[in-house]
Amino acid sequence: MVTVSHAYTPAEAAAVSEIAIKSVHNAIDKRIVANRPSSTKGRALTEEDLLRLKLWYGVGSILSAERRKRLFDTIDENPGADTVRANDYLIIDVARAREQLAARAEALREAEKLIQSVKGVVGGEPVFKGTRVPERTIAAMKAQGASTEEIVEGYPSLTGRMVELANIWTAAHPVRGRPRKLSELGFKVKSQKRLRLGNERLPQLSD
């Protein structure tokens, strides 16, 4: 029986390994990584699974599937090795990959402590602890190019670290279903404006 030191959902695994969620499920379906059902999380992955994901897709454009499988066999045979030779010309820095995964896993754990859903606060949307600032709003601003400094200036109740953790939390908790309306989040629309698209003509208002 395999002991799972920490169980990651496919979404969490995608966030930590920086692999697309679709690719994570594909890796499970193709048995590139093992599927260890969890009573609470459905499909579950370990730290070693995350390492396989990162390396499998990281060297996918360089090594064939067969060579990548042999690479995993070599890592399994030498679990403490910092580097592994993939072929005559390529050496894989396994230690560096582990360090990157460990750092992102720690960031996700930190984010989980800072972001929470509170009944009655912003319609139950995830907010940063001690604030009413919706986490997904900050993540969207970051994705659209806003800097951490700009966001903190606009939301002084946040710290730079909170802002930096928004993206990994959002990746680990993808939204399901349709986006919620502003009214459902407790916001009120104060004004509406219709914008013209292309050659569309706005209807003339009669007196």
PDB file of C-alpha atoms in Angstrom:
ATOM      1  CA  MET A   1       0.000   0.000   0.000  1.00  0.00           C
ATOM      2  CA  VAL A   2       1.355   3.438  -0.962  1.00  0.00           C
ATOM      3  CA  THR A   3       1.455   6.011   1.818  1.00  0.00           C
ATOM      4  CA  VAL A   4       0.342   9.439   0.625  1.00  0.00           C
ATOM      5  CA  SER A   5       2.163  12.111   2.671  1.00  0.00           C
ATOM      6  CA  HIS A   6      -0.019  14.822   1.181  1.00  0.00           C
ATOM      7  CA  ALA A   7      -2.924  14.349  -1.194  1.00  0.00           C
ATOM      8  CA  TYR A   8      -3.338  16.922  -3.957  1.00  0.00           C
ATOM      9  CA  THR A   9      -6.447  17.244  -6.091  1.00  0.00           C
ATOM     10  CA  PRO A  10      -5.804  17.437  -9.848  1.00  0.00           C
ATOM     11  CA  ALA A  11      -6.444  21.200  -9.693  1.00  0.00           C
ATOM     12  CA  GLU A  12      -3.990  21.619  -6.807  1.00  0.00           C
ATOM     13  CA  ALA A  13      -1.464  19.458  -8.657  1.00  0.00           C
ATOM     14  CA  ALA A  14      -1.858  21.649 -11.738  1.00  0.00           C
ATOM     15  CA  ALA A  15      -1.325  24.810  -9.675  1.00  0.00           C
ATOM     16  CA  VAL A  16       1.794  23.499  -7.939  1.00  0.00           C
ATOM     17  CA  SER A  17       3.416  21.836 -10.961  1.00  0.00           C
ATOM     18  CA  GLU A  18       2.342  24.665 -13.327  1.00  0.00           C
ATOM     19  CA  ILE A  19       0.824  22.112 -15.694  1.00  0.00           C
ATOM     20  CA  ALA A  20      -2.598  22.602 -17.312  1.00  0.00           C
ATOM     21  CA  ILE A  21      -5.411  20.837 -15.452  1.00  0.00           C
ATOM     22  CA  LYS A  22      -6.394  19.029 -18.655  1.00  0.00           C
ATOM     23  CA  SER A  23      -2.853  17.659 -18.921  1.00  0.00           C
ATOM     24  CA  VAL A  24      -2.981  16.450 -15.323  1.00  0.00           C
ATOM     25  CA  HIS A  25      -6.138  14.443 -15.987  1.00  0.00           C
ATOM     26  CA  ASN A  26      -4.608  13.159 -19.218  1.00  0.00           C
ATOM     27  CA  ALA A  27      -1.540  11.962 -17.309  1.00  0.00           C
ATOM     28  CA  ILE A  28      -3.759  10.094 -14.844  1.00  0.00           C
ATOM     29  CA  ASP A  29      -5.859   8.535 -17.612  1.00  0.00           C
ATOM     30  CA  LYS A  30      -2.724   7.381 -19.454  1.00  0.00           C
ATOM     31  CA  ARG A  31      -1.199   6.061 -16.194  1.00  0.00           C
ATOM     32  CA  ILE A  32       1.761   8.410 -16.418  1.00  0.00           C
ATOM     33  CA  VAL A  33       1.014   9.082 -12.756  1.00  0.00           C
ATOM     34  CA  ALA A  34      -0.923   6.797 -10.459  1.00  0.00           C
ATOM     35  CA  ASN A  35      -4.559   7.383  -9.560  1.00  0.00           C
ATOM     36  CA  ARG A  36      -4.964   7.076  -5.809  1.00  0.00           C
ATOM     37  CA  PRO A  37      -8.642   7.630  -4.979  1.00  0.00           C
ATOM     38  CA  SER A  38      -9.248   9.742  -1.877  1.00  0.00           C
ATOM     39  CA  SER A  39     -12.438   9.597   0.168  1.00  0.00           C
ATOM     40  CA  THR A  40     -12.470  13.392   0.401  1.00  0.00           C
ATOM     41  CA  LYS A  41     -10.763  14.594  -2.800  1.00  0.00           C
ATOM     42  CA  GLY A  42     -11.610  12.031  -5.480  1.00  0.00           C
ATOM     43  CA  ARG A  43      -8.447  11.632  -7.540  1.00  0.00           C
ATOM     44  CA  ALA A  44      -5.372  12.231  -5.402  1.00  0.00           C
ATOM     45  CA  LEU A  45      -1.730  12.816  -6.282  1.00  0.00           C
ATOM     46  CA  THR A  46       1.450  12.764  -4.177  1.00  0.00           C
ATOM     47  CA  GLU A  47       4.582  14.896  -4.249  1.00  0.00           C
ATOM     48  CA  GLU A  48       6.261  12.224  -6.376  1.00  0.00           C
ATOM     49  CA  ASP A  49       3.359  12.359  -8.812  1.00  0.00           C
ATOM     50  CA  LEU A  50       3.853  16.111  -9.095  1.00  0.00           C
ATOM     51  CA  LEU A  51       7.539  15.570  -9.861  1.00  0.00           C
ATOM     52  CA  ARG A  52       6.602  13.137 -12.625  1.00  0.00           C
ATOM     53  CA  LEU A  53       4.124  15.646 -14.052  1.00  0.00           C
ATOM     54  CA  LYS A  54       6.668  18.446 -14.071  1.00  0.00           C
ATOM     55  CA  LEU A  55       9.351  16.330 -15.716  1.00  0.00           C
ATOM     56  CA  TRP A  56       7.026  14.509 -18.135  1.00  0.00           C
ATOM     57  CA  TYR A  57       5.746  17.716 -19.691  1.00  0.00           C
ATOM     58  CA  GLY A  58       8.945  19.671 -19.053  1.00  0.00           C
ATOM     59  CA  VAL A  59      11.068  17.456 -21.288  1.00  0.00           C
ATOM     60  CA  GLY A  60       8.252  16.349 -23.572  1.00  0.00           C
ATOM     61  CA  SER A  61       9.612  18.259 -26.542  1.00  0.00           C
ATOM     62  CA  ILE A  62      13.067  16.734 -26.054  1.00  0.00           C
ATOM     63  CA  LEU A  63      12.529  13.103 -25.053  1.00  0.00           C
ATOM     64  CA  SER A  64      10.180  10.481 -26.416  1.00  0.00           C
ATOM     65  CA  ALA A  65       7.571   8.913 -24.140  1.00  0.00           C
ATOM     66  CA  GLU A  66       9.655   5.750 -23.880  1.00  0.00           C
ATOM     67  CA  ARG A  67      12.764   7.681 -22.817  1.00  0.00           C
ATOM     68  CA  ARG A  68      10.745   9.650 -20.273  1.00  0.00           C
ATOM     69  CA  LYS A  69       9.469   6.388 -18.750  1.00  0.00           C
ATOM     70  CA  ARG A  70      13.045   5.156 -18.501  1.00  0.00           C
ATOM     71  CA  LEU A  71      13.951   8.445 -16.848  1.00  0.00           C
ATOM     72  CA  PHE A  72      11.323   7.788 -14.164  1.00  0.00           C
ATOM     73  CA  ASP A  73      12.698   4.278 -13.631  1.00  0.00           C
ATOM     74  CA  THR A  74      16.148   5.760 -13.068  1.00  0.00           C
ATOM     75  CA  ILE A  75      14.770   8.281 -10.565  1.00  0.00           C
ATOM     76  CA  ASP A  76      12.923   5.487  -8.732  1.00  0.00           C
ATOM     77  CA  GLU A  77      16.175   3.528  -8.526  1.00  0.00           C
ATOM     78  CA  ASN A  78      18.095   6.592  -7.269  1.00  0.00           C
ATOM     79  CA  PRO A  79      15.556   8.588  -5.197  1.00  0.00           C
ATOM     80  CA  GLY A  80      18.259  10.679  -3.534  1.00  0.00           C
ATOM     81  CA  ALA A  81      20.070  11.694  -6.711  1.00  0.00           C
ATOM     82  CA  ASP A  82      20.267  15.426  -7.453  1.00  0.00           C
ATOM     83  CA  THR A  83      20.707  14.885 -11.185  1.00  0.00           C
ATOM     84  CA  VAL A  84      19.803  12.064 -13.561  1.00  0.00           C
ATOM     85  CA  ARG A  85      21.255  11.462 -17.025  1.00  0.00           C
ATOM     86  CA  ALA A  86      18.442  11.161 -19.570  1.00  0.00           C
ATOM     87  CA  ASN A  87      20.734  10.449 -22.556  1.00  0.00           C
ATOM     88  CA  ASP A  88      24.264  11.142 -23.751  1.00  0.00           C
ATOM     89  CA  TYR A  89      23.589  14.884 -23.985  1.00  0.00           C
ATOM     90  CA  LEU A  90      20.865  15.688 -21.437  1.00  0.00           C
ATOM     91  CA  ILE A  91      21.164  15.729 -17.646  1.00  0.00           C
ATOM     92  CA  ILE A  92      17.978  16.406 -15.643  1.00  0.00           C
ATOM     93  CA  ASP A  93      18.300  18.580 -12.526  1.00  0.00           C
ATOM     94  CA  VAL A  94      15.873  16.643 -10.329  1.00  0.00           C
ATOM     95  CA  ALA A  95      16.859  18.532  -7.177  1.00  0.00           C
ATOM     96  CA  ARG A  96      15.936  21.856  -8.794  1.00  0.00           C
ATOM     97  CA  ALA A  97      12.568  20.504  -9.879  1.00  0.00           C
ATOM     98  CA  ARG A  98      11.874  19.312  -6.333  1.00  0.00           C
ATOM     99  CA  GLU A  99      12.835  22.720  -4.926  1.00  0.00           C
ATOM    100  CA  GLN A 100      10.455  24.511  -7.307  1.00  0.00           C
ATOM    101  CA  LEU A 101       7.597  22.153  -6.410  1.00  0.00           C
ATOM    102  CA  ALA A 102       8.279  22.505  -2.672  1.00  0.00           C
ATOM    103  CA  ALA A 103       8.244  26.313  -2.918  1.00  0.00           C
ATOM    104  CA  ARG A 104       4.932  26.362  -4.791  1.00  0.00           C
ATOM    105  CA  ALA A 105       3.402  23.773  -2.458  1.00  0.00           C
ATOM    106  CA  GLU A 106       4.343  25.978   0.496  1.00  0.00           C
ATOM    107  CA  ALA A 107       2.869  29.021  -1.275  1.00  0.00           C
ATOM    108  CA  LEU A 108      -0.409  27.142  -1.788  1.00  0.00           C
ATOM    109  CA  ARG A 109      -0.541  26.138   1.882  1.00  0.00           C
ATOM    110  CA  GLU A 110       0.079  29.767   2.849  1.00  0.00           C
ATOM    111  CA  ALA A 111      -2.659  30.936   0.477  1.00  0.00           C
ATOM    112  CA  GLU A 112      -5.135  28.457   1.976  1.00  0.00           C
ATOM    113  CA  LYS A 113      -4.599  30.079   5.375  1.00  0.00           C
ATOM    114  CA  LEU A 114      -5.069  33.623   4.037  1.00  0.00           C
ATOM    115  CA  ILE A 115      -8.131  33.092   1.826  1.00  0.00           C
ATOM    116  CA  GLN A 116     -11.519  31.978   3.098  1.00  0.00           C
ATOM    117  CA  SER A 117     -15.219  32.022   2.329  1.00  0.00           C
ATOM    118  CA  VAL A 118     -17.392  33.562   5.040  1.00  0.00           C
ATOM    119  CA  LYS A 119     -21.148  33.270   4.996  1.00  0.00           C
ATOM    120  CA  GLY A 120     -22.702  36.723   4.591  1.00  0.00           C
ATOM    121  CA  VAL A 121     -19.472  38.362   3.413  1.00  0.00           C
ATOM    122  CA  VAL A 122     -19.480  39.299  -0.296  1.00  0.00           C
ATOM    123  CA  GLY A 123     -22.072  36.641  -0.997  1.00  0.00           C
ATOM    124  CA  GLY A 124     -19.838  33.872   0.317  1.00  0.00           C
ATOM    125  CA  GLU A 125     -17.152  34.534  -2.294  1.00  0.00           C
ATOM    126  CA  PRO A 126     -13.550  33.752  -1.236  1.00  0.00           C
ATOM    127  CA  VAL A 127     -11.981  36.822   0.372  1.00  0.00           C
ATOM    128  CA  PHE A 128      -8.654  37.585   1.975  1.00  0.00           C
ATOM    129  CA  LYS A 129      -8.793  36.930   5.692  1.00  0.00           C
ATOM    130  CA  GLY A 130      -9.768  40.022   7.695  1.00  0.00           C
ATOM    131  CA  THR A 131     -10.977  41.901   4.598  1.00  0.00           C
ATOM    132  CA  ARG A 132     -13.946  42.062   2.233  1.00  0.00           C
ATOM    133  CA  VAL A 133     -11.723  41.985  -0.843  1.00  0.00           C
ATOM    134  CA  PRO A 134     -12.726  39.180  -3.258  1.00  0.00           C
ATOM    135  CA  GLU A 135      -9.722  36.995  -4.024  1.00  0.00           C
ATOM    136  CA  ARG A 136     -10.765  36.327  -7.621  1.00  0.00           C
ATOM    137  CA  THR A 137     -10.957  40.068  -8.309  1.00  0.00           C
ATOM    138  CA  ILE A 138      -7.304  40.439  -7.326  1.00  0.00           C
ATOM    139  CA  ALA A 139      -6.286  37.379  -9.334  1.00  0.00           C
ATOM    140  CA  ALA A 140      -8.083  38.785 -12.386  1.00  0.00           C
ATOM    141  CA  MET A 141      -6.310  42.129 -11.996  1.00  0.00           C
ATOM    142  CA  LYS A 142      -2.946  40.354 -11.821  1.00  0.00           C
ATOM    143  CA  ALA A 143      -3.814  38.294 -14.907  1.00  0.00           C
ATOM    144  CA  GLN A 144      -4.669  41.498 -16.780  1.00  0.00           C
ATOM    145  CA  GLY A 145      -1.255  42.985 -16.066  1.00  0.00           C
ATOM    146  CA  ALA A 146      -1.738  45.063 -12.901  1.00  0.00           C
ATOM    147  CA  SER A 147       1.385  45.175 -10.733  1.00  0.00           C
ATOM    148  CA  THR A 148       1.399  44.155  -7.086  1.00  0.00           C
ATOM    149  CA  GLU A 149       2.222  47.733  -6.096  1.00  0.00           C
ATOM    150  CA  GLU A 150      -0.753  49.128  -8.041  1.00  0.00           C
ATOM    151  CA  ILE A 151      -3.141  46.642  -6.458  1.00  0.00           C
ATOM    152  CA  VAL A 152      -1.906  47.281  -2.916  1.00  0.00           C
ATOM    153  CA  GLU A 153      -2.291  51.015  -3.532  1.00  0.00           C
ATOM    154  CA  GLY A 154      -5.915  50.472  -4.534  1.00  0.00           C
ATOM    155  CA  TYR A 155      -6.585  47.928  -1.775  1.00  0.00           C
ATOM    156  CA  PRO A 156      -4.557  49.081   1.259  1.00  0.00           C
ATOM    157  CA  SER A 157      -6.035  46.311   3.430  1.00  0.00           C
ATOM    158  CA  LEU A 158      -3.956  43.830   1.406  1.00  0.00           C
ATOM    159  CA  THR A 159      -0.249  43.093   1.619  1.00  0.00           C
ATOM    160  CA  GLY A 160       2.005  42.440  -1.323  1.00  0.00           C
ATOM    161  CA  ARG A 161       2.277  38.798  -0.280  1.00  0.00           C
ATOM    162  CA  MET A 162      -1.508  38.388  -0.335  1.00  0.00           C
ATOM    163  CA  VAL A 163      -1.600  39.713  -3.876  1.00  0.00           C
ATOM    164  CA  GLU A 164       1.230  37.420  -4.976  1.00  0.00           C
ATOM    165  CA  LEU A 165      -0.593  34.367  -3.604  1.00  0.00           C
ATOM    166  CA  ALA A 166      -3.831  35.101  -5.454  1.00  0.00           C
ATOM    167  CA  ASN A 167      -2.892  33.374  -8.711  1.00  0.00           C
ATOM    168  CA  ILE A 168      -1.841  30.037  -7.237  1.00  0.00           C
ATOM    169  CA  TRP A 169      -4.984  29.880  -5.072  1.00  0.00           C
ATOM    170  CA  THR A 170      -7.203  30.626  -8.071  1.00  0.00           C
ATOM    171  CA  ALA A 171      -5.450  27.945 -10.121  1.00  0.00           C
ATOM    172  CA  ALA A 172      -6.023  25.413  -7.348  1.00  0.00           C
ATOM    173  CA  HIS A 173      -9.697  26.375  -7.013  1.00  0.00           C
ATOM    174  CA  PRO A 174     -11.106  26.842 -10.537  1.00  0.00           C
ATOM    175  CA  VAL A 175     -14.607  28.298 -10.750  1.00  0.00           C
ATOM    176  CA  ARG A 176     -17.376  25.863 -11.616  1.00  0.00           C
ATOM    177  CA  GLY A 177     -20.604  26.925 -13.281  1.00  0.00           C
ATOM    178  CA  ARG A 178     -21.566  30.350 -14.551  1.00  0.00           C
ATOM    179  CA  PRO A 179     -19.949  33.524 -13.184  1.00  0.00           C
ATOM    180  CA  ARG A 180     -21.948  35.084 -10.377  1.00  0.00           C
ATOM    181  CA  LYS A 181     -23.738  38.379 -10.944  1.00  0.00           C
ATOM    182  CA  LEU A 182     -22.700  41.509  -9.069  1.00  0.00           C
ATOM    183  CA  SER A 183     -26.061  41.549  -7.287  1.00  0.00           C
ATOM    184  CA  GLU A 184     -25.391  38.019  -6.012  1.00  0.00           C
ATOM    185  CA  LEU A 185     -22.119  39.212  -4.538  1.00  0.00           C
ATOM    186  CA  GLY A 186     -23.785  42.021  -2.613  1.00  0.00           C
ATOM    187  CA  PHE A 187     -22.785  44.819  -5.007  1.00  0.00           C
ATOM    188  CA  LYS A 188     -25.202  47.405  -6.416  1.00  0.00           C
ATOM    189  CA  VAL A 189     -25.017  48.723  -9.972  1.00  0.00           C
ATOM    190  CA  LYS A 190     -25.166  52.514  -9.728  1.00  0.00           C
ATOM    191  CA  SER A 191     -25.248  53.298 -13.436  1.00  0.00           C
ATOM    192  CA  GLN A 192     -25.450  51.616 -16.818  1.00  0.00           C
ATOM    193  CA  LYS A 193     -23.958  52.726 -20.118  1.00  0.00           C
ATOM    194  CA  ARG A 194     -24.425  51.196 -23.531  1.00  0.00           C
ATOM    195  CA  LEU A 195     -21.367  51.153 -25.764  1.00  0.00           C
ATOM    196  CA  ARG A 196     -21.508  51.031 -29.561  1.00  0.00           C
ATOM    197  CA  LEU A 197     -19.789  48.061 -31.172  1.00  0.00           C
ATOM    198  CA  GLY A 198     -18.379  48.453 -34.678  1.00  0.00           C
ATOM    199  CA  ASN A 199     -20.892  50.054 -37.040  1.00  0.00           C
ATOM    200  CA  GLU A 200     -23.837  49.439 -34.779  1.00  0.00           C
ATOM    201  CA  ARG A 201     -26.123  52.470 -34.538  1.00  0.00           C
ATOM    202  CA  LEU A 202     -27.680  53.347 -31.250  1.00  0.00           C
ATOM    203  CA  PRO A 203     -31.445  53.761 -31.334  1.00  0.00           C
ATOM    204  CA  GLN A 204     -32.614  57.378 -31.429  1.00  0.00           C
ATOM    205  CA  LEU A 205     -34.568  58.447 -28.392  1.00  0.00           C
ATOM    206  CA  SER A 206     -37.809  60.284 -29.143  1.00  0.00           C
ATOM    207  CA  ASP A 207     -38.917  63.276 -27.084  1.00  0.00           C
TER     208      ASP A 207
END
